[in-house]
Coordinates of C-alpha atoms in Angstrom, one line a residue:
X1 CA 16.5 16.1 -123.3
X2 CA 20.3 17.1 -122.2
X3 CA 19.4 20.1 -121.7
X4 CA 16.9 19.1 -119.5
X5 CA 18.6 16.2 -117.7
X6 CA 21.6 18.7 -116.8
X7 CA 19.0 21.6 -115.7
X8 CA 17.9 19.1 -113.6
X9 CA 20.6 17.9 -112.0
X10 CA 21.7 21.0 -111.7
X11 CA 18.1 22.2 -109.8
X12 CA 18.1 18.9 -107.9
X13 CA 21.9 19.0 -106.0
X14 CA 21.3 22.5 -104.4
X15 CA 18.1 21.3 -102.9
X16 CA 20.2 17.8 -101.6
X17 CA 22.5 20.2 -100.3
X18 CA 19.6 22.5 -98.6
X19 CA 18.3 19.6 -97.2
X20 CA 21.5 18.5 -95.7
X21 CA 22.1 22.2 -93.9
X22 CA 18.6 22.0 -92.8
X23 CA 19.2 18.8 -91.3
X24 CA 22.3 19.8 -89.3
X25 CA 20.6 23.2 -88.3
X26 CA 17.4 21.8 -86.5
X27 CA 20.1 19.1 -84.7
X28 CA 22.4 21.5 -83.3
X29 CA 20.3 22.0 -80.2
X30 CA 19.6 18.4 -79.7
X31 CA 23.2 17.8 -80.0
X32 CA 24.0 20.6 -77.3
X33 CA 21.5 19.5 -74.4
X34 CA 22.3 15.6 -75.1
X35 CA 25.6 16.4 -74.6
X36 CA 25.1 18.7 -71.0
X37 CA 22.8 15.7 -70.4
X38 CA 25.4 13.1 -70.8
X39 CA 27.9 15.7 -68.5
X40 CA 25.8 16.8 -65.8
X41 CA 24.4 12.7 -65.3
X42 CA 26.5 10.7 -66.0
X43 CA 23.6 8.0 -65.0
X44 CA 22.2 8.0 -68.1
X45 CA 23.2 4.8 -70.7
X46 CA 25.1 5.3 -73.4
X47 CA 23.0 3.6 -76.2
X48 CA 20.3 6.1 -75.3
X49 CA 22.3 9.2 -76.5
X50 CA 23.8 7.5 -79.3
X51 CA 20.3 6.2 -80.7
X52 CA 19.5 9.9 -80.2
X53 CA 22.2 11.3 -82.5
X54 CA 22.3 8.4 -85.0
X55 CA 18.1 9.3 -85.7
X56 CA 18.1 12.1 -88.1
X57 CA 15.4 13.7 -90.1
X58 CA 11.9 13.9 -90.0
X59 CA 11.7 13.0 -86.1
X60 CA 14.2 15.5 -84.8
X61 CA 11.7 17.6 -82.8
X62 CA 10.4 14.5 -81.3
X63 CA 13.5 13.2 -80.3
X64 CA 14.5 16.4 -79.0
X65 CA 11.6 16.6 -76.9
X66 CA 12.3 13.4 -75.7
X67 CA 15.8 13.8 -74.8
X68 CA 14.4 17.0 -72.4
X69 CA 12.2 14.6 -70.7
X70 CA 14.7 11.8 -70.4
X71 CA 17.0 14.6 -69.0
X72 CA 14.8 16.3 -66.6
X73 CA 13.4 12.7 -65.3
X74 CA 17.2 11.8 -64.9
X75 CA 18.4 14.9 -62.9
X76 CA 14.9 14.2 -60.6
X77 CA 15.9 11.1 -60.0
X78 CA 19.4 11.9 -58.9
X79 CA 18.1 14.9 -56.6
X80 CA 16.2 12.3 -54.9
X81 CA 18.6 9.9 -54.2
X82 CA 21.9 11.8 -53.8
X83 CA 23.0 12.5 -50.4
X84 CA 22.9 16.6 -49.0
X85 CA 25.5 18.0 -48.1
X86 CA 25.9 18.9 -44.5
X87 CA 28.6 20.6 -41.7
X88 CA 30.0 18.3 -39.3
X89 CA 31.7 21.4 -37.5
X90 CA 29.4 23.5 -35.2
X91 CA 29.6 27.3 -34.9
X92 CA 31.5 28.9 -32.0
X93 CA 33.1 32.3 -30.4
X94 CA 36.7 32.0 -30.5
X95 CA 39.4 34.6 -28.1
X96 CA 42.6 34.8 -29.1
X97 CA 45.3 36.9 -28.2
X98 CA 46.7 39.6 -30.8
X99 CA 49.5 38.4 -32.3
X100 CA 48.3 34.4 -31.8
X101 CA 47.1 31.9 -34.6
X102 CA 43.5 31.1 -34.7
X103 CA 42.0 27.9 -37.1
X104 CA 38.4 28.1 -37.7
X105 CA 37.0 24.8 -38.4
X106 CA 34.9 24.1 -41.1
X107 CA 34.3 20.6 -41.5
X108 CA 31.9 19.6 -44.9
X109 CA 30.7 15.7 -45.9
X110 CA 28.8 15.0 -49.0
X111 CA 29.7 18.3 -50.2
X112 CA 29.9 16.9 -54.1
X113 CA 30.1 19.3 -56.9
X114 CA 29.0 22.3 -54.4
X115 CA 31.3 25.3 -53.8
X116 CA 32.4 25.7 -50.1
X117 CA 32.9 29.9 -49.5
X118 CA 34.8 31.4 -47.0
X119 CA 33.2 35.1 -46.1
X120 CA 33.2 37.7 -43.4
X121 CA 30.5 40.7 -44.7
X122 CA 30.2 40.9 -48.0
X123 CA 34.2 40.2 -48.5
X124 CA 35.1 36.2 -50.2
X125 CA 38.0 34.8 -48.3
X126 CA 38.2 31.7 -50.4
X127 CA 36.0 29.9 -52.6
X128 CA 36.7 26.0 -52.6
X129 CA 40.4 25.8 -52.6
X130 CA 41.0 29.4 -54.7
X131 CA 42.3 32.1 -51.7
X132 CA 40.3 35.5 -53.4
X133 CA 41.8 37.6 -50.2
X134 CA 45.1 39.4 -50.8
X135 CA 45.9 39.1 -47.0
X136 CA 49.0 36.7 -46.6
X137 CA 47.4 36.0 -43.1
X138 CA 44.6 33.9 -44.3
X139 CA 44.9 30.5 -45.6
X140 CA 43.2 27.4 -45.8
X141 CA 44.5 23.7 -44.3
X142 CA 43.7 20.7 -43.5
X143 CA 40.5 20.6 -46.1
X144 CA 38.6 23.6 -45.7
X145 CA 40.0 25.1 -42.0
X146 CA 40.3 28.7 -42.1
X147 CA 43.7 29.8 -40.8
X148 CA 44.3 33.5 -39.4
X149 CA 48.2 33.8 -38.3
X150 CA 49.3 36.8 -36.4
X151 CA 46.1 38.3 -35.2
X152 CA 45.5 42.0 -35.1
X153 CA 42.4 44.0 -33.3
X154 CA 41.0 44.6 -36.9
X155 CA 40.4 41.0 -37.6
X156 CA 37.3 40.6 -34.4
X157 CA 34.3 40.1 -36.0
X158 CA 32.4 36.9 -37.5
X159 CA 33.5 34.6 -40.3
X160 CA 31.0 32.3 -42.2
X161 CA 31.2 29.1 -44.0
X162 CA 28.9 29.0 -46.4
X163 CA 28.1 25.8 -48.9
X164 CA 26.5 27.2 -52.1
X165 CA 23.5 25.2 -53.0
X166 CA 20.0 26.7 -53.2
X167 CA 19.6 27.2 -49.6
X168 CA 22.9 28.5 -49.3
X169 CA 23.2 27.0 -45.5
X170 CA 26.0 28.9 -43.2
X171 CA 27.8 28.2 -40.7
X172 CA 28.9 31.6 -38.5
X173 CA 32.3 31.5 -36.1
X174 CA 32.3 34.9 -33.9
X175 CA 36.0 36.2 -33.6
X176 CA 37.2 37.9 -30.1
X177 CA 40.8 39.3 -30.5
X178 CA 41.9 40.1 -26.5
X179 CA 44.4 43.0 -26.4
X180 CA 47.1 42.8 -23.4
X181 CA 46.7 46.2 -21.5
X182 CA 48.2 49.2 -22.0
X183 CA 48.7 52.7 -20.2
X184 CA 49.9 55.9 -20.5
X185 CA 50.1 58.9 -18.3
X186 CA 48.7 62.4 -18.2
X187 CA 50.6 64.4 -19.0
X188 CA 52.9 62.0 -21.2
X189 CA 56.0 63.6 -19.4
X190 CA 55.1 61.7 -15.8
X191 CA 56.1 64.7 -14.3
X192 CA 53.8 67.1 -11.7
X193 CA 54.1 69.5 -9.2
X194 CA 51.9 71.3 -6.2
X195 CA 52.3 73.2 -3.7
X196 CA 52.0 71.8 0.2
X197 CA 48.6 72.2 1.3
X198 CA 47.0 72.1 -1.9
X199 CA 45.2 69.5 -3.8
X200 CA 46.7 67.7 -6.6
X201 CA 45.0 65.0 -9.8
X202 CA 47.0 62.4 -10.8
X203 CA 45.1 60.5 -13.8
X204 CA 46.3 58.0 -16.6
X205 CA 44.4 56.1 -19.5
X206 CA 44.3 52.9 -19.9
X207 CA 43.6 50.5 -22.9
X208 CA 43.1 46.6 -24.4
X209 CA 40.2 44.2 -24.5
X210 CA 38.8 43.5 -22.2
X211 CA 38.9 46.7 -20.7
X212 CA 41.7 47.0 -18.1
X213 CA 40.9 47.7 -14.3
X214 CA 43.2 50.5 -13.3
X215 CA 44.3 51.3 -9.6
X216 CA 47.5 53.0 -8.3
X217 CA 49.9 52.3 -5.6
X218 CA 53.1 54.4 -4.0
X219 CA 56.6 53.5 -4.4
X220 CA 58.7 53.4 -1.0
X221 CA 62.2 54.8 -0.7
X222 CA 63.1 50.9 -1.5
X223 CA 61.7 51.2 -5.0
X224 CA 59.0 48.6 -4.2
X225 CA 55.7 49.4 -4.1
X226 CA 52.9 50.4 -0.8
X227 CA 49.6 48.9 -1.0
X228 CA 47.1 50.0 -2.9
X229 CA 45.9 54.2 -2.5
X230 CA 43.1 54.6 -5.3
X231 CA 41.0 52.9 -8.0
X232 CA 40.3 54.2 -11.4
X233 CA 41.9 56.3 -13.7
X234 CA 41.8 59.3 -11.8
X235 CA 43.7 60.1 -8.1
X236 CA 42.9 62.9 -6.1
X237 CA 44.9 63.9 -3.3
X238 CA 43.9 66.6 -0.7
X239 CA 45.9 68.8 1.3
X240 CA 49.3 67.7 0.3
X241 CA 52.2 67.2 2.7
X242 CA 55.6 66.8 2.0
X243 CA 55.7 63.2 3.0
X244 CA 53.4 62.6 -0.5
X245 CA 56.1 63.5 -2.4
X246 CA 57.8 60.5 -4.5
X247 CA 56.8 58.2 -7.4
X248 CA 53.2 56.9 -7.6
X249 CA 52.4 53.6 -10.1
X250 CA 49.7 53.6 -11.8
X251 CA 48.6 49.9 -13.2
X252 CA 46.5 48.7 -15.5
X253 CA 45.6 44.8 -15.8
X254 CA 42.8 43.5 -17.9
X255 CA 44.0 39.5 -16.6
X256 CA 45.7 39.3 -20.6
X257 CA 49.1 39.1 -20.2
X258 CA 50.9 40.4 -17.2
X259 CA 49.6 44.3 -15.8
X260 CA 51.1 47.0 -17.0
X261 CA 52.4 50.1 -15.3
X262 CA 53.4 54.0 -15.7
X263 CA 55.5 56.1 -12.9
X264 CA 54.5 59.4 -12.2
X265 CA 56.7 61.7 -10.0
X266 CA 54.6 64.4 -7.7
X267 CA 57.0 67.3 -6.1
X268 CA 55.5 68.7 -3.5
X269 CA 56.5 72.2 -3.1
X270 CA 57.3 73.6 0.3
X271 CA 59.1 76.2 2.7
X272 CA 62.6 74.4 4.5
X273 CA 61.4 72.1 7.2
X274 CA 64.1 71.4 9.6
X275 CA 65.0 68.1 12.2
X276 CA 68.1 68.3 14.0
X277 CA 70.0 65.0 15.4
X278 CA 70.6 66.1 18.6
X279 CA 69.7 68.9 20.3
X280 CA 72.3 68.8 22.7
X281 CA 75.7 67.8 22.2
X282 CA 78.2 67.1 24.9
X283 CA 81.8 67.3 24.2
X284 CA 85.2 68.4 26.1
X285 CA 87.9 70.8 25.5
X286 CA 90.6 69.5 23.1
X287 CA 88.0 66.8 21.2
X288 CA 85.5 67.4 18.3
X289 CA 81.9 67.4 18.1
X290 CA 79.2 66.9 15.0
X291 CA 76.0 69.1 15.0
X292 CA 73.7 67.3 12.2
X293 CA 70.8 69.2 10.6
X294 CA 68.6 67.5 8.3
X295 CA 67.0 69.9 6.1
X296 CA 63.7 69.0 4.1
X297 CA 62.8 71.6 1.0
X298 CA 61.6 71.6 -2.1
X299 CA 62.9 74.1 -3.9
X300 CA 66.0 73.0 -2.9
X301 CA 67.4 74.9 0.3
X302 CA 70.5 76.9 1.3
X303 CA 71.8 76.0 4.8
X304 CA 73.6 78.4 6.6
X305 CA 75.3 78.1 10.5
X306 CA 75.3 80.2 13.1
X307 CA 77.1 80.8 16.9
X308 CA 74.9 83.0 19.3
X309 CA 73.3 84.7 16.2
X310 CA 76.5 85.3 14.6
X311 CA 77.4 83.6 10.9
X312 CA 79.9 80.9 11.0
X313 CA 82.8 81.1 8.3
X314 CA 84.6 77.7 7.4
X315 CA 88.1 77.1 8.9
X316 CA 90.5 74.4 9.6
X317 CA 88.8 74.2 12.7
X318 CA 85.2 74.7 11.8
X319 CA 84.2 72.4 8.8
X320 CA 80.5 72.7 7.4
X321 CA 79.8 69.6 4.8
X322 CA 76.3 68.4 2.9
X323 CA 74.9 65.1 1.8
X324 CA 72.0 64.7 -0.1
X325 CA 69.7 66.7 2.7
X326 CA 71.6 65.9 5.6
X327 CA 74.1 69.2 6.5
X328 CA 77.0 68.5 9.2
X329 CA 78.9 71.4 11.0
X330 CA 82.7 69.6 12.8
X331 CA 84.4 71.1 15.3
X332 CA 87.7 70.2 15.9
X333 CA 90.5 70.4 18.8
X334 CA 87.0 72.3 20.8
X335 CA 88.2 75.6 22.9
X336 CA 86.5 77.0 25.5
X337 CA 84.6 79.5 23.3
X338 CA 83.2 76.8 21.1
X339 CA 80.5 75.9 24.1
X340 CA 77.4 78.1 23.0
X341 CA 74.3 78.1 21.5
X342 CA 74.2 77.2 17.5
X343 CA 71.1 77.4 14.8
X344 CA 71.2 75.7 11.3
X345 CA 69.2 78.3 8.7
X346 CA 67.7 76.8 5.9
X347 CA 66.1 79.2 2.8
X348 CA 64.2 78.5 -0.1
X349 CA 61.9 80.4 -2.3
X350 CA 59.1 79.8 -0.4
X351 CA 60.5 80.6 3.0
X352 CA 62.9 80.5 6.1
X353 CA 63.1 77.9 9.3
X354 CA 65.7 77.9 11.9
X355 CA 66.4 74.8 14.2
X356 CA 69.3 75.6 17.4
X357 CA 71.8 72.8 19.3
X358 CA 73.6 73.6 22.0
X359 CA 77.4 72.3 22.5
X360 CA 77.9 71.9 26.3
X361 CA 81.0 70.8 27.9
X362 CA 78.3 69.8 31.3
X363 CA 77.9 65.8 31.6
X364 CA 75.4 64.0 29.4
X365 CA 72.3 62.6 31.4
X366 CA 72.5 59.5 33.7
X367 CA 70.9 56.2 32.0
X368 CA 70.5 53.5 34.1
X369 CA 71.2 49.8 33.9
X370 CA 69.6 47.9 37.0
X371 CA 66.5 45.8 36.9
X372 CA 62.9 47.0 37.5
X373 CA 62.9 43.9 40.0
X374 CA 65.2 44.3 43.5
X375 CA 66.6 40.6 44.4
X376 CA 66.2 42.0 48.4
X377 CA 63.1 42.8 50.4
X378 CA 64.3 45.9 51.9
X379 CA 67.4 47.5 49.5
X380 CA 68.1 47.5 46.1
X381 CA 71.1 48.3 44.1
X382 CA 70.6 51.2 41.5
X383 CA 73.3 51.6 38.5
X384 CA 73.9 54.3 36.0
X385 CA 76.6 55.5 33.4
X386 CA 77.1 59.5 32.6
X387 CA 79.4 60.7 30.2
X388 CA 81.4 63.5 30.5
X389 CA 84.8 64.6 29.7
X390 CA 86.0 66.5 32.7
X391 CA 86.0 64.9 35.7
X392 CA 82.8 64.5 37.5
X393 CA 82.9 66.8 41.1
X394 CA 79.4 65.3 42.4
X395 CA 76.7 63.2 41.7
X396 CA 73.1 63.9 43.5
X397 CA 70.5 60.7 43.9
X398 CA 67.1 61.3 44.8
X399 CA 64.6 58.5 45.2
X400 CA 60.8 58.0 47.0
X401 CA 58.0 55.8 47.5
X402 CA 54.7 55.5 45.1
X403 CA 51.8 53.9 46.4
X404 CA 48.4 54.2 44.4
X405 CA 45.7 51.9 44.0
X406 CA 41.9 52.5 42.2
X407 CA 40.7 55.8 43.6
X408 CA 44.3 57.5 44.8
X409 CA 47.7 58.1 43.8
X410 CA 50.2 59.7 46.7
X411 CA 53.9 59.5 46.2
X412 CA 56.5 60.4 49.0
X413 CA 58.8 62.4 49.7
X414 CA 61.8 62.7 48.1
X415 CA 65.4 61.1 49.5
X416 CA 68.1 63.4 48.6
X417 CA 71.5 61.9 48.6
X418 CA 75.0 63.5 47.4
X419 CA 77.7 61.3 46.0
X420 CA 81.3 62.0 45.2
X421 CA 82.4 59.7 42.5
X422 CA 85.2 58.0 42.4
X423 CA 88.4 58.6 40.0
X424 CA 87.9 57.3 36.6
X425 CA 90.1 54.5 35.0
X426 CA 92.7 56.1 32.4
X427 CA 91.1 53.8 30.1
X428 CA 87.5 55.6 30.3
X429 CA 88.4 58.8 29.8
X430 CA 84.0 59.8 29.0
X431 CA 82.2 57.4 30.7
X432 CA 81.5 57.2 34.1
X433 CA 79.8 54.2 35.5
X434 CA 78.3 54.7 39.2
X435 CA 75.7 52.6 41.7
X436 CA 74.6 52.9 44.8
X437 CA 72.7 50.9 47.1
X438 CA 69.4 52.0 49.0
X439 CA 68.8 50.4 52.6
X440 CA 65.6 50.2 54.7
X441 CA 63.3 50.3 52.0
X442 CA 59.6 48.8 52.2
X443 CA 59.3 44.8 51.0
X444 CA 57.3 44.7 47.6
X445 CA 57.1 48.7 47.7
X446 CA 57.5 50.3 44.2
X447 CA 60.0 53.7 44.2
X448 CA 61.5 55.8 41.2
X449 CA 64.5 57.6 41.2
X450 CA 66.6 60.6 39.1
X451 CA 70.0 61.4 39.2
X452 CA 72.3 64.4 38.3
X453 CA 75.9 65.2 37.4
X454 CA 78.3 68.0 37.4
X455 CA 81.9 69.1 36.2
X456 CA 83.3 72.1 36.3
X457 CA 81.0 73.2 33.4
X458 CA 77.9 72.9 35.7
X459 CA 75.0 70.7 36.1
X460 CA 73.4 68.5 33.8
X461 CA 70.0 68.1 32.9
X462 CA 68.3 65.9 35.2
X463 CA 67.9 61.9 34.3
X464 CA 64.4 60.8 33.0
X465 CA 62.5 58.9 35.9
X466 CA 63.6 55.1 36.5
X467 CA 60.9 53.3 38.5
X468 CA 62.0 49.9 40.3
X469 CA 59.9 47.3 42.9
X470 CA 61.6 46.1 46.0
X471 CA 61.7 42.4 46.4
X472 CA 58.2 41.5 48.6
X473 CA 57.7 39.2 51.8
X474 CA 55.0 37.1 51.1
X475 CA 54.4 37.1 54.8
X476 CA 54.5 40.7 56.0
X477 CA 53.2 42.8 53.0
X478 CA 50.2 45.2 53.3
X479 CA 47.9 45.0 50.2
X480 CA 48.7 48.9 49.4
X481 CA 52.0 48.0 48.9
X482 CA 50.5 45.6 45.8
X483 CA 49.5 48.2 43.8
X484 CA 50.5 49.4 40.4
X485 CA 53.4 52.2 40.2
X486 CA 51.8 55.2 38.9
X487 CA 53.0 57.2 35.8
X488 CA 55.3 59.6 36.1
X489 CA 57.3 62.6 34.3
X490 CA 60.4 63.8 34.5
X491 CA 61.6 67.2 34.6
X492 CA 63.2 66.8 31.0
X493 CA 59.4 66.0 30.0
X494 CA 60.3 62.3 29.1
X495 CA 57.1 60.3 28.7
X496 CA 54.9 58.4 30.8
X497 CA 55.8 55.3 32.0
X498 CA 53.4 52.6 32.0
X499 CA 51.8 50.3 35.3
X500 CA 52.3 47.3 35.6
X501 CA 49.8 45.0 35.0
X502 CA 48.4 43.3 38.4
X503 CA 49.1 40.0 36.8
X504 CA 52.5 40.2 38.2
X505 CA 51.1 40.0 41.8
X506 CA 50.9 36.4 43.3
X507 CA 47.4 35.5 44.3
X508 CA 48.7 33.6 47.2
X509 CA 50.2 37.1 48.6
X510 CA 47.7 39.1 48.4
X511 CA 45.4 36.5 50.1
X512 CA 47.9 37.2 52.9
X513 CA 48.0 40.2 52.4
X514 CA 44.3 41.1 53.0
X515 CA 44.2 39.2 55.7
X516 CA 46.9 41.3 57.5
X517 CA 45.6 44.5 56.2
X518 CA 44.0 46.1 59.2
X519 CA 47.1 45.3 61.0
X520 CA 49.4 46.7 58.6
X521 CA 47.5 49.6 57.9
X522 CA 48.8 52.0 61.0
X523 CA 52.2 50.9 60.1
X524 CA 51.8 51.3 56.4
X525 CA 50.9 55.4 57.1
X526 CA 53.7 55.8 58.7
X527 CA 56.0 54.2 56.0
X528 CA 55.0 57.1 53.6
X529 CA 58.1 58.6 53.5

């Protein structure tokens, strides 16, 4: 009976105990989903889960497949009555500036226990407040804003925000990073050459977003620049002169930040070209004179000086000086064999020009002083100065009538007077100032006049042309004598001078005028000369 009692108990406590594991086995699971029940809705009670873990044993499965229900009727019911989240921010296309900080807004409410990403492609910027990008740039503020600080070209391109529920709703910002312009030259060095008459490319690149307009300009000898010459990268110029030669600019401006520029210096390449100052030079015995060449050449040119074909040396007499391209022979304490012909020779690699002065101890030409209108009706007072540095020994005056009108121009004869001029003052030892009045000349008539000079060194060249207009008489002028002074040359083949315009006539006197033509007209014949 012991025996059996103690088998017993000893059968009978291992099959308690099985019971008690089995028990615990089939309520892990129950335990497990109650308690991601209770977590994940929090609007079930209480009581309810702990009636569900106090109830062991034979009803396990059906309380477990009750507590599925109770959890899948609870999460139902909060889907349907929790608010979705959605973006208060709208999607845009944002330009910045490299180098500027740009905020892209992203603006969530009712977001819950969703995840708000950050992406741009297939690369996480953030997700919810954790930064998964290594760039330093990047960062989030003021909730979920994406901040980019010192843009760079790389970072265009569009950025989403992306809330991570099941429909996985976005929210796209395009990115636009404007580049100022830039611009280089071709070749780098800025440098080009040609040769004169030739054609020449001057081209540069330019760069930055949006992409830059180029156009080129021409600096003056001021540094500043000319107006605009070209458009586009390229500029093409044609049959070069010298004159082209300098420092063109080219520009590039894409309306970020201020334009941009690049010099490039064109030498034009060219034989000597050659300008003198004065042709003529007049100067005396015992003073100095300055004969000026101005020398144009690239390759830079020798100048060399020259007396009636023969090479001038330098002496303490005979000084030959440069300046930048302005070359300057001085003659001092000037003898009698300094008077001659002399020639400036310039040489470069590309050739030879001569230009020749002549130094002339003869009197400079006359330039006159008196007013194109006389103050009398039938003489008027005609001044000039002539330099010289001997004493003038005679002046010669020659004037004469113009008359033309629409179909016919007829000038007169020429008056030929021959002056002696007076003795000069000590205190004008060059200049000689002269006038001389002409009588019995025809009221309102127009005349021109030359004069010329000589010393002992001869003649000069005779004075350009000075035209003048006697004072009229309203009431004895013939209309003829209303008529424009014609153009004329002088012998030293100055220009033309201009008419003058018949709006200087009064109306009043040629009414008068024409009324007295026929009577005038025998007398106005016979006024020709």
């Amino acid at each position: 009976m012991k025996i059996f009692s103690r088998s017993m108990r000893h059968t009978a406590m291992p099959q308690r105990q099985r019971g008690k594991q089995t028990a615990l086995k089939m309520n892990c699971p129950i335990l497990i989903v109650i308690t991601l029940g209770w977590l994940l809705h929090a609007q079930c009670h209480h009581t309810d889960v702990d009636a569900a873990i106090s109830n062991r044993g034979s009803n396990t499965r059906s309380l477990s497949n009750g507590a599925q229900s109770l959890a899948a009727s609870s999460s139902s019911s909060s889907s349907m009555t929790a608010p979705q989240p959605r973006f208060l921010s709208r999607g845009n296309t944002y330009r910045s500036v490299v180098g500027d900080t740009l905020v892209l807004p992203c603006q969530v409410e009712h977001l819950g226990n969703f995840v708000l990403l950050w992406r741009r492609g297939t690369n996480v910027l953030t997700a919810s407040n954790i930064m998964v990008t290594r760039d330093d740039r990047v960062r989030l503020i003021d909730g979920y804003n994406l901040e980019i600080s010192d843009l760079e070209p790389q970072d265009a391109g569009d950025y989403v925000c992306q809330i991570s529920d099941k429909i996985n709703r976005d929210q796209v910002h395009t990115v636009e990073i404007l580049v100022p312009p830039s611009v280089r030259a071709i070749p780098t060095s800025g440098q080009l050459q040609a040769r004169k008459g030739g054609p020449i490319t001057l081209e540069c690149k330019g760069s930055g977003n949006p992409v830059p307009s180029i156009y080129w300009t021409k600096k003056s000898g001021t540094g500043k620049s000319t107006a605009r010459i070209g458009d586009g990268p390229i500029l093409t110029l044609d049959k070069l002169e010298r004159q082209q030669a300098g420092v063109y600019q080219c520009t590039a401006d894409n309306g970020v930040g201020d334009p941009v520029t690049v010099d490039m210096r064109l030498d034009v390449l060219y034989p000597p070209d050659i300008q003198v100052e004065k042709s003529w030079i007049h100067s005396g015995e015992g003073f100095e004179a300055k004969l000026v060449c101005i020398v144009y050449a690239d390759p830079v040119a020798t100048v060399s000086w020259y007396q009636n074909s023969f090479p001038i040396q330098t002496t303490d007499r005979r000084i030959m000086n440069t300046r930048a391209n302005r070359h300057t022979l001085t003659i001092r304490h000037i003898q009698q064999e300094d008077f001659g012909n002399y020639s400036c020779v310039a040489d470069n690699s590309l050739g030879r020009s001569r230009k020749y002065m002549e130094l002339s101890g003869r009197p400079g030409p006359a330039e006159f002083y008196s007013p194109k209108w006389g103050r009398s009706s039938d003489s008027y007072n005609l001044t000039w100065k002539i330099d010289s540095y001997p004493p003038l020994e005679e002046v010669r005056l020659l004037y004469r009538r113009v008359l033309m009108n629409d179909t016919f121009q007829q000038p007169g004869r020429w008056h030929d007077f021959i002056l002696t001029p007076e003795h000069r003052p000590a205190t004008e030892p060059l200049t000689h100032i002269m006038s001389y009045t002409i009588k019995h000349l025809h009221p309102g008539a127009y005349y021109e006049a030359i004069v010329q000079a000589k010393n002992r060194y001869g003649w000069n060249e005779v004075s350009d042309i000075f035209q003048f207009i006697v004072a009229s008489n309203s009431l004895d002028i013939a209309p003829e004598d209303a008529e424009v002074v014609a153009s004329s040359k002088s012998r030293s083949n100055s220009g033309s001078v201009s008419s003058l315009p018949h709006a200087l006539l009064f109306p009043v006197t040629l009414l008068l005028a024409f009324a007295l033509r026929n009577s005038q007209f025998d007398r106005l014949r016979l006024g020709l000369g």
